[in-house]
Amino acid sequence: MSHLRRIFPVTALALLLLGSPPRAEERPQLSPTRDVDITYKITQQRQRPITERVRWSASEHLERVDGPNKSTSIFDHNAHVDTLLNGASRTYRKLENAPRQLLEPEPGAVLKRGNDAVVAGLPCTDWSWTEDVEKHTVCVTADGVVLRLVIDESKTVMEARSVRYAPQPAELFRVPPSYAPALAPEGGGPGL
């Protein structure tokens, strides 16, 4: 028993000197942890800026993006399904196995923490990664709201202009009952 009493202080001292075990690589939360409504200004080279409104149902992992020309996309991040709504023709199309979005690094990507900033009145931290040859940098809040995306220093810039935390109605993330499935054009292309 006295042997164990001598080992314990030595073991405790060794743990203190060595520090804590190494942590897994730190990664930011890249989807909101609470419902939010965000308006973004998006600028791309040689194109006119556009405005998009993005709403999240955090508990359901659903995202609705309302863009220009009555275009709407509803992303079910759990099922990897995108639903494209065409307001002009009142039709919709579901796309299974939806590709990753620009805000999502590819699996295994190494993210580098950058500076802290304030965008749309909220604090955020820059995180960068390289995909193909393009550098992606997002400024994200602690609760997972992406406030800014910059690709290759200025090739594409998406920046929040307003952020409002509030419950989002479930019907925002459903196909309206008056919409019909889009018919595939001749030749089987995606259409819409």
JSON list of C-alpha atoms in Angstrom, two decimals:
[
{"chain": "A", "resi": 1, "resn": "MET", "atom": "CA", "xyz": [0.00, 0.00, 0.00]},
{"chain": "A", "resi": 2, "resn": "SER", "atom": "CA", "xyz": [2.84, 2.43, 0.80]},
{"chain": "A", "resi": 3, "resn": "HIS", "atom": "CA", "xyz": [4.22, 1.65, -2.68]},
{"chain": "A", "resi": 4, "resn": "LEU", "atom": "CA", "xyz": [0.99, 2.99, -4.26]},
{"chain": "A", "resi": 5, "resn": "ARG", "atom": "CA", "xyz": [1.14, 6.15, -2.13]},
{"chain": "A", "resi": 6, "resn": "ARG", "atom": "CA", "xyz": [4.60, 6.91, -3.52]},
{"chain": "A", "resi": 7, "resn": "ILE", "atom": "CA", "xyz": [3.56, 6.29, -7.17]},
{"chain": "A", "resi": 8, "resn": "PHE", "atom": "CA", "xyz": [0.48, 8.54, -7.07]},
{"chain": "A", "resi": 9, "resn": "PRO", "atom": "CA", "xyz": [2.38, 11.83, -6.39]},
{"chain": "A", "resi": 10, "resn": "VAL", "atom": "CA", "xyz": [4.94, 10.97, -9.07]},
{"chain": "A", "resi": 11, "resn": "THR", "atom": "CA", "xyz": [2.19, 10.22, -11.61]},
{"chain": "A", "resi": 12, "resn": "ALA", "atom": "CA", "xyz": [0.31, 13.42, -10.73]},
{"chain": "A", "resi": 13, "resn": "LEU", "atom": "CA", "xyz": [3.49, 15.48, -11.09]},
{"chain": "A", "resi": 14, "resn": "ALA", "atom": "CA", "xyz": [4.25, 13.89, -14.48]},
{"chain": "A", "resi": 15, "resn": "LEU", "atom": "CA", "xyz": [0.75, 14.76, -15.75]},
{"chain": "A", "resi": 16, "resn": "LEU", "atom": "CA", "xyz": [1.14, 18.36, -14.61]},
{"chain": "A", "resi": 17, "resn": "LEU", "atom": "CA", "xyz": [4.52, 18.71, -16.29]},
{"chain": "A", "resi": 18, "resn": "LEU", "atom": "CA", "xyz": [3.39, 17.14, -19.54]},
{"chain": "A", "resi": 19, "resn": "GLY", "atom": "CA", "xyz": [0.17, 19.15, -19.71]},
{"chain": "A", "resi": 20, "resn": "SER", "atom": "CA", "xyz": [-3.12, 17.96, -21.06]},
{"chain": "A", "resi": 21, "resn": "PRO", "atom": "CA", "xyz": [-3.31, 15.44, -23.90]},
{"chain": "A", "resi": 22, "resn": "PRO", "atom": "CA", "xyz": [-3.28, 16.97, -27.41]},
{"chain": "A", "resi": 23, "resn": "ARG", "atom": "CA", "xyz": [-6.69, 18.12, -28.66]},
{"chain": "A", "resi": 24, "resn": "ALA", "atom": "CA", "xyz": [-8.17, 17.31, -32.01]},
{"chain": "A", "resi": 25, "resn": "GLU", "atom": "CA", "xyz": [-7.75, 20.11, -34.56]},
{"chain": "A", "resi": 26, "resn": "GLU", "atom": "CA", "xyz": [-10.07, 22.97, -33.62]},
{"chain": "A", "resi": 27, "resn": "ARG", "atom": "CA", "xyz": [-12.92, 23.49, -36.10]},
{"chain": "A", "resi": 28, "resn": "PRO", "atom": "CA", "xyz": [-15.63, 26.13, -36.13]},
{"chain": "A", "resi": 29, "resn": "GLN", "atom": "CA", "xyz": [-19.36, 25.49, -36.05]},
{"chain": "A", "resi": 30, "resn": "LEU", "atom": "CA", "xyz": [-20.45, 26.28, -39.66]},
{"chain": "A", "resi": 31, "resn": "SER", "atom": "CA", "xyz": [-24.21, 26.05, -39.32]},
{"chain": "A", "resi": 32, "resn": "PRO", "atom": "CA", "xyz": [-26.37, 28.03, -36.91]},
{"chain": "A", "resi": 33, "resn": "THR", "atom": "CA", "xyz": [-27.24, 26.52, -33.55]},
{"chain": "A", "resi": 34, "resn": "ARG", "atom": "CA", "xyz": [-30.39, 28.67, -33.32]},
{"chain": "A", "resi": 35, "resn": "ASP", "atom": "CA", "xyz": [-32.95, 29.97, -35.78]},
{"chain": "A", "resi": 36, "resn": "VAL", "atom": "CA", "xyz": [-31.78, 33.01, -37.70]},
{"chain": "A", "resi": 37, "resn": "ASP", "atom": "CA", "xyz": [-32.69, 35.27, -40.66]},
{"chain": "A", "resi": 38, "resn": "ILE", "atom": "CA", "xyz": [-29.72, 36.76, -42.54]},
{"chain": "A", "resi": 39, "resn": "THR", "atom": "CA", "xyz": [-29.55, 39.16, -45.49]},
{"chain": "A", "resi": 40, "resn": "TYR", "atom": "CA", "xyz": [-26.33, 38.95, -47.53]},
{"chain": "A", "resi": 41, "resn": "LYS", "atom": "CA", "xyz": [-24.83, 41.14, -50.23]},
{"chain": "A", "resi": 42, "resn": "ILE", "atom": "CA", "xyz": [-22.96, 38.97, -52.75]},
{"chain": "A", "resi": 43, "resn": "THR", "atom": "CA", "xyz": [-20.35, 40.40, -55.09]},
{"chain": "A", "resi": 44, "resn": "GLN", "atom": "CA", "xyz": [-18.57, 38.43, -57.82]},
{"chain": "A", "resi": 45, "resn": "GLN", "atom": "CA", "xyz": [-16.02, 39.67, -60.32]},
{"chain": "A", "resi": 46, "resn": "ARG", "atom": "CA", "xyz": [-17.50, 41.34, -63.39]},
{"chain": "A", "resi": 47, "resn": "GLN", "atom": "CA", "xyz": [-21.08, 40.89, -62.13]},
{"chain": "A", "resi": 48, "resn": "ARG", "atom": "CA", "xyz": [-23.58, 43.16, -60.48]},
{"chain": "A", "resi": 49, "resn": "PRO", "atom": "CA", "xyz": [-23.99, 42.62, -56.72]},
{"chain": "A", "resi": 50, "resn": "ILE", "atom": "CA", "xyz": [-27.05, 40.66, -55.64]},
{"chain": "A", "resi": 51, "resn": "THR", "atom": "CA", "xyz": [-28.92, 40.28, -52.36]},
{"chain": "A", "resi": 52, "resn": "GLU", "atom": "CA", "xyz": [-29.90, 36.94, -50.84]},
{"chain": "A", "resi": 53, "resn": "ARG", "atom": "CA", "xyz": [-31.99, 36.25, -47.78]},
{"chain": "A", "resi": 54, "resn": "VAL", "atom": "CA", "xyz": [-31.05, 33.09, -45.87]},
{"chain": "A", "resi": 55, "resn": "ARG", "atom": "CA", "xyz": [-33.20, 31.62, -43.10]},
{"chain": "A", "resi": 56, "resn": "TRP", "atom": "CA", "xyz": [-32.27, 28.68, -40.89]},
{"chain": "A", "resi": 57, "resn": "SER", "atom": "CA", "xyz": [-34.31, 26.25, -38.84]},
{"chain": "A", "resi": 58, "resn": "ALA", "atom": "CA", "xyz": [-31.46, 25.16, -36.59]},
{"chain": "A", "resi": 59, "resn": "SER", "atom": "CA", "xyz": [-33.20, 22.23, -34.90]},
{"chain": "A", "resi": 60, "resn": "GLU", "atom": "CA", "xyz": [-34.19, 20.69, -38.26]},
{"chain": "A", "resi": 61, "resn": "HIS", "atom": "CA", "xyz": [-30.95, 21.63, -40.11]},
{"chain": "A", "resi": 62, "resn": "LEU", "atom": "CA", "xyz": [-33.00, 23.31, -42.83]},
{"chain": "A", "resi": 63, "resn": "GLU", "atom": "CA", "xyz": [-31.85, 26.34, -44.81]},
{"chain": "A", "resi": 64, "resn": "ARG", "atom": "CA", "xyz": [-33.92, 28.51, -47.15]},
{"chain": "A", "resi": 65, "resn": "VAL", "atom": "CA", "xyz": [-32.19, 30.83, -49.62]},
{"chain": "A", "resi": 66, "resn": "ASP", "atom": "CA", "xyz": [-34.29, 33.44, -51.42]},
{"chain": "A", "resi": 67, "resn": "GLY", "atom": "CA", "xyz": [-32.31, 34.94, -54.28]},
{"chain": "A", "resi": 68, "resn": "PRO", "atom": "CA", "xyz": [-33.02, 37.30, -57.14]},
{"chain": "A", "resi": 69, "resn": "ASN", "atom": "CA", "xyz": [-35.67, 36.62, -59.81]},
{"chain": "A", "resi": 70, "resn": "LYS", "atom": "CA", "xyz": [-38.02, 34.78, -57.41]},
{"chain": "A", "resi": 71, "resn": "SER", "atom": "CA", "xyz": [-35.58, 31.89, -57.07]},
{"chain": "A", "resi": 72, "resn": "THR", "atom": "CA", "xyz": [-35.66, 29.90, -53.85]},
{"chain": "A", "resi": 73, "resn": "SER", "atom": "CA", "xyz": [-33.69, 26.89, -52.66]},
{"chain": "A", "resi": 74, "resn": "ILE", "atom": "CA", "xyz": [-34.48, 24.82, -49.59]},
{"chain": "A", "resi": 75, "resn": "PHE", "atom": "CA", "xyz": [-31.59, 22.71, -48.32]},
{"chain": "A", "resi": 76, "resn": "ASP", "atom": "CA", "xyz": [-32.25, 19.75, -46.03]},
{"chain": "A", "resi": 77, "resn": "HIS", "atom": "CA", "xyz": [-28.77, 19.27, -44.60]},
{"chain": "A", "resi": 78, "resn": "ASN", "atom": "CA", "xyz": [-29.75, 16.04, -42.82]},
{"chain": "A", "resi": 79, "resn": "ALA", "atom": "CA", "xyz": [-31.04, 14.30, -45.95]},
{"chain": "A", "resi": 80, "resn": "HIS", "atom": "CA", "xyz": [-28.63, 16.05, -48.41]},
{"chain": "A", "resi": 81, "resn": "VAL", "atom": "CA", "xyz": [-31.58, 17.14, -50.56]},
{"chain": "A", "resi": 82, "resn": "ASP", "atom": "CA", "xyz": [-32.00, 20.50, -52.30]},
{"chain": "A", "resi": 83, "resn": "THR", "atom": "CA", "xyz": [-35.44, 21.63, -53.36]},
{"chain": "A", "resi": 84, "resn": "LEU", "atom": "CA", "xyz": [-35.44, 24.31, -56.06]},
{"chain": "A", "resi": 85, "resn": "LEU", "atom": "CA", "xyz": [-38.55, 26.48, -56.21]},
{"chain": "A", "resi": 86, "resn": "ASN", "atom": "CA", "xyz": [-39.32, 28.48, -59.33]},
{"chain": "A", "resi": 87, "resn": "GLY", "atom": "CA", "xyz": [-41.65, 31.31, -58.34]},
{"chain": "A", "resi": 88, "resn": "ALA", "atom": "CA", "xyz": [-42.23, 32.40, -61.95]},
{"chain": "A", "resi": 89, "resn": "SER", "atom": "CA", "xyz": [-43.58, 29.01, -63.09]},
{"chain": "A", "resi": 90, "resn": "ARG", "atom": "CA", "xyz": [-44.73, 27.88, -59.61]},
{"chain": "A", "resi": 91, "resn": "THR", "atom": "CA", "xyz": [-42.84, 24.58, -59.99]},
{"chain": "A", "resi": 92, "resn": "TYR", "atom": "CA", "xyz": [-40.25, 22.73, -57.93]},
{"chain": "A", "resi": 93, "resn": "ARG", "atom": "CA", "xyz": [-37.51, 20.17, -58.43]},
{"chain": "A", "resi": 94, "resn": "LYS", "atom": "CA", "xyz": [-35.82, 17.99, -55.78]},
{"chain": "A", "resi": 95, "resn": "LEU", "atom": "CA", "xyz": [-32.13, 17.18, -56.15]},
{"chain": "A", "resi": 96, "resn": "GLU", "atom": "CA", "xyz": [-30.90, 14.17, -54.17]},
{"chain": "A", "resi": 97, "resn": "ASN", "atom": "CA", "xyz": [-27.29, 13.94, -52.87]},
{"chain": "A", "resi": 98, "resn": "ALA", "atom": "CA", "xyz": [-26.85, 17.68, -53.08]},
{"chain": "A", "resi": 99, "resn": "PRO", "atom": "CA", "xyz": [-23.27, 18.87, -53.49]},
{"chain": "A", "resi": 100, "resn": "ARG", "atom": "CA", "xyz": [-21.45, 20.76, -50.75]},
{"chain": "A", "resi": 101, "resn": "GLN", "atom": "CA", "xyz": [-21.92, 24.49, -50.62]},
{"chain": "A", "resi": 102, "resn": "LEU", "atom": "CA", "xyz": [-19.16, 27.11, -50.84]},
{"chain": "A", "resi": 103, "resn": "LEU", "atom": "CA", "xyz": [-19.37, 27.60, -47.07]},
{"chain": "A", "resi": 104, "resn": "GLU", "atom": "CA", "xyz": [-18.55, 23.97, -46.35]},
{"chain": "A", "resi": 105, "resn": "PRO", "atom": "CA", "xyz": [-14.93, 22.80, -46.51]},
{"chain": "A", "resi": 106, "resn": "GLU", "atom": "CA", "xyz": [-14.35, 19.42, -48.11]},
{"chain": "A", "resi": 107, "resn": "PRO", "atom": "CA", "xyz": [-14.00, 16.52, -45.67]},
{"chain": "A", "resi": 108, "resn": "GLY", "atom": "CA", "xyz": [-10.51, 16.40, -44.21]},
{"chain": "A", "resi": 109, "resn": "ALA", "atom": "CA", "xyz": [-9.72, 20.03, -45.09]},
{"chain": "A", "resi": 110, "resn": "VAL", "atom": "CA", "xyz": [-7.37, 21.73, -42.64]},
{"chain": "A", "resi": 111, "resn": "LEU", "atom": "CA", "xyz": [-8.85, 24.97, -41.34]},
{"chain": "A", "resi": 112, "resn": "LYS", "atom": "CA", "xyz": [-6.64, 27.76, -40.06]},
{"chain": "A", "resi": 113, "resn": "ARG", "atom": "CA", "xyz": [-7.93, 30.18, -37.46]},
{"chain": "A", "resi": 114, "resn": "GLY", "atom": "CA", "xyz": [-7.45, 33.84, -38.33]},
{"chain": "A", "resi": 115, "resn": "ASN", "atom": "CA", "xyz": [-8.35, 37.21, -36.85]},
{"chain": "A", "resi": 116, "resn": "ASP", "atom": "CA", "xyz": [-11.47, 38.24, -35.00]},
{"chain": "A", "resi": 117, "resn": "ALA", "atom": "CA", "xyz": [-13.74, 40.78, -36.70]},
{"chain": "A", "resi": 118, "resn": "VAL", "atom": "CA", "xyz": [-17.14, 42.44, -36.45]},
{"chain": "A", "resi": 119, "resn": "VAL", "atom": "CA", "xyz": [-19.56, 42.02, -39.36]},
{"chain": "A", "resi": 120, "resn": "ALA", "atom": "CA", "xyz": [-23.17, 43.28, -39.33]},
{"chain": "A", "resi": 121, "resn": "GLY", "atom": "CA", "xyz": [-22.61, 44.30, -35.71]},
{"chain": "A", "resi": 122, "resn": "LEU", "atom": "CA", "xyz": [-21.70, 40.78, -34.54]},
{"chain": "A", "resi": 123, "resn": "PRO", "atom": "CA", "xyz": [-18.32, 39.37, -33.51]},
{"chain": "A", "resi": 124, "resn": "CYS", "atom": "CA", "xyz": [-16.91, 36.57, -35.65]},
{"chain": "A", "resi": 125, "resn": "THR", "atom": "CA", "xyz": [-13.66, 34.71, -36.27]},
{"chain": "A", "resi": 126, "resn": "ASP", "atom": "CA", "xyz": [-12.01, 34.14, -39.65]},
{"chain": "A", "resi": 127, "resn": "TRP", "atom": "CA", "xyz": [-11.31, 30.51, -40.66]},
{"chain": "A", "resi": 128, "resn": "SER", "atom": "CA", "xyz": [-9.48, 29.69, -43.92]},
{"chain": "A", "resi": 129, "resn": "TRP", "atom": "CA", "xyz": [-8.84, 26.62, -46.04]},
{"chain": "A", "resi": 130, "resn": "THR", "atom": "CA", "xyz": [-7.64, 25.96, -49.57]},
{"chain": "A", "resi": 131, "resn": "GLU", "atom": "CA", "xyz": [-9.78, 24.02, -52.00]},
{"chain": "A", "resi": 132, "resn": "ASP", "atom": "CA", "xyz": [-8.24, 23.19, -55.36]},
{"chain": "A", "resi": 133, "resn": "VAL", "atom": "CA", "xyz": [-6.22, 26.39, -55.76]},
{"chain": "A", "resi": 134, "resn": "GLU", "atom": "CA", "xyz": [-8.74, 28.80, -54.21]},
{"chain": "A", "resi": 135, "resn": "LYS", "atom": "CA", "xyz": [-8.43, 30.16, -50.69]},
{"chain": "A", "resi": 136, "resn": "HIS", "atom": "CA", "xyz": [-11.77, 30.27, -48.84]},
{"chain": "A", "resi": 137, "resn": "THR", "atom": "CA", "xyz": [-12.15, 32.42, -45.73]},
{"chain": "A", "resi": 138, "resn": "VAL", "atom": "CA", "xyz": [-15.31, 32.54, -43.64]},
{"chain": "A", "resi": 139, "resn": "CYS", "atom": "CA", "xyz": [-15.97, 34.77, -40.67]},
{"chain": "A", "resi": 140, "resn": "VAL", "atom": "CA", "xyz": [-18.28, 32.81, -38.38]},
{"chain": "A", "resi": 141, "resn": "THR", "atom": "CA", "xyz": [-19.91, 33.59, -35.02]},
{"chain": "A", "resi": 142, "resn": "ALA", "atom": "CA", "xyz": [-19.46, 31.31, -32.01]},
{"chain": "A", "resi": 143, "resn": "ASP", "atom": "CA", "xyz": [-23.00, 29.99, -32.62]},
{"chain": "A", "resi": 144, "resn": "GLY", "atom": "CA", "xyz": [-22.32, 29.05, -36.26]},
{"chain": "A", "resi": 145, "resn": "VAL", "atom": "CA", "xyz": [-23.65, 31.98, -38.30]},
{"chain": "A", "resi": 146, "resn": "VAL", "atom": "CA", "xyz": [-21.42, 32.70, -41.30]},
{"chain": "A", "resi": 147, "resn": "LEU", "atom": "CA", "xyz": [-21.22, 36.48, -41.61]},
{"chain": "A", "resi": 148, "resn": "ARG", "atom": "CA", "xyz": [-18.72, 36.72, -44.44]},
{"chain": "A", "resi": 149, "resn": "LEU", "atom": "CA", "xyz": [-17.23, 34.49, -47.15]},
{"chain": "A", "resi": 150, "resn": "VAL", "atom": "CA", "xyz": [-14.27, 35.59, -49.27]},
{"chain": "A", "resi": 151, "resn": "ILE", "atom": "CA", "xyz": [-12.86, 33.43, -52.06]},
{"chain": "A", "resi": 152, "resn": "ASP", "atom": "CA", "xyz": [-9.37, 34.23, -53.37]},
{"chain": "A", "resi": 153, "resn": "GLU", "atom": "CA", "xyz": [-9.07, 37.57, -51.57]},
{"chain": "A", "resi": 154, "resn": "SER", "atom": "CA", "xyz": [-11.93, 39.18, -53.53]},
{"chain": "A", "resi": 155, "resn": "LYS", "atom": "CA", "xyz": [-13.07, 36.92, -56.39]},
{"chain": "A", "resi": 156, "resn": "THR", "atom": "CA", "xyz": [-16.35, 36.28, -54.53]},
{"chain": "A", "resi": 157, "resn": "VAL", "atom": "CA", "xyz": [-17.49, 38.13, -51.44]},
{"chain": "A", "resi": 158, "resn": "MET", "atom": "CA", "xyz": [-20.62, 37.31, -49.46]},
{"chain": "A", "resi": 159, "resn": "GLU", "atom": "CA", "xyz": [-21.21, 39.57, -46.47]},
{"chain": "A", "resi": 160, "resn": "ALA", "atom": "CA", "xyz": [-24.10, 39.78, -44.01]},
{"chain": "A", "resi": 161, "resn": "ARG", "atom": "CA", "xyz": [-25.91, 43.10, -43.99]},
{"chain": "A", "resi": 162, "resn": "SER", "atom": "CA", "xyz": [-28.43, 42.15, -41.29]},
{"chain": "A", "resi": 163, "resn": "VAL", "atom": "CA", "xyz": [-28.85, 39.27, -38.86]},
{"chain": "A", "resi": 164, "resn": "ARG", "atom": "CA", "xyz": [-32.01, 38.64, -36.84]},
{"chain": "A", "resi": 165, "resn": "TYR", "atom": "CA", "xyz": [-32.34, 35.75, -34.41]},
{"chain": "A", "resi": 166, "resn": "ALA", "atom": "CA", "xyz": [-35.97, 34.59, -34.23]},
{"chain": "A", "resi": 167, "resn": "PRO", "atom": "CA", "xyz": [-37.97, 31.37, -34.61]},
{"chain": "A", "resi": 168, "resn": "GLN", "atom": "CA", "xyz": [-38.55, 30.53, -38.28]},
{"chain": "A", "resi": 169, "resn": "PRO", "atom": "CA", "xyz": [-41.98, 29.19, -39.31]},
{"chain": "A", "resi": 170, "resn": "ALA", "atom": "CA", "xyz": [-41.93, 25.55, -40.49]},
{"chain": "A", "resi": 171, "resn": "GLU", "atom": "CA", "xyz": [-43.89, 26.38, -43.69]},
{"chain": "A", "resi": 172, "resn": "LEU", "atom": "CA", "xyz": [-40.91, 28.40, -44.98]},
{"chain": "A", "resi": 173, "resn": "PHE", "atom": "CA", "xyz": [-39.08, 25.10, -45.48]},
{"chain": "A", "resi": 174, "resn": "ARG", "atom": "CA", "xyz": [-41.88, 23.28, -47.33]},
{"chain": "A", "resi": 175, "resn": "VAL", "atom": "CA", "xyz": [-42.90, 23.30, -50.99]},
{"chain": "A", "resi": 176, "resn": "PRO", "atom": "CA", "xyz": [-46.01, 25.53, -51.25]},
{"chain": "A", "resi": 177, "resn": "PRO", "atom": "CA", "xyz": [-49.15, 23.47, -51.99]},
{"chain": "A", "resi": 178, "resn": "SER", "atom": "CA", "xyz": [-49.81, 25.50, -55.17]},
{"chain": "A", "resi": 179, "resn": "TYR", "atom": "CA", "xyz": [-46.47, 24.39, -56.73]},
{"chain": "A", "resi": 180, "resn": "ALA", "atom": "CA", "xyz": [-46.26, 21.45, -59.15]},
{"chain": "A", "resi": 181, "resn": "PRO", "atom": "CA", "xyz": [-43.28, 19.22, -59.93]},
{"chain": "A", "resi": 182, "resn": "ALA", "atom": "CA", "xyz": [-41.20, 20.60, -62.82]},
{"chain": "A", "resi": 183, "resn": "LEU", "atom": "CA", "xyz": [-41.26, 18.45, -65.92]},
{"chain": "A", "resi": 184, "resn": "ALA", "atom": "CA", "xyz": [-37.90, 17.39, -67.30]},
{"chain": "A", "resi": 185, "resn": "PRO", "atom": "CA", "xyz": [-37.28, 18.89, -70.75]},
{"chain": "A", "resi": 186, "resn": "GLU", "atom": "CA", "xyz": [-36.87, 16.57, -73.73]},
{"chain": "A", "resi": 187, "resn": "GLY", "atom": "CA", "xyz": [-33.51, 14.87, -73.55]},
{"chain": "A", "resi": 188, "resn": "GLY", "atom": "CA", "xyz": [-33.74, 14.40, -69.77]},
{"chain": "A", "resi": 189, "resn": "GLY", "atom": "CA", "xyz": [-31.76, 17.52, -68.79]},
{"chain": "A", "resi": 190, "resn": "PRO", "atom": "CA", "xyz": [-32.28, 19.25, -65.47]},
{"chain": "A", "resi": 191, "resn": "GLY", "atom": "CA", "xyz": [-34.57, 22.01, -66.76]},
{"chain": "A", "resi": 192, "resn": "LEU", "atom": "CA", "xyz": [-36.50, 24.34, -64.45]}
]
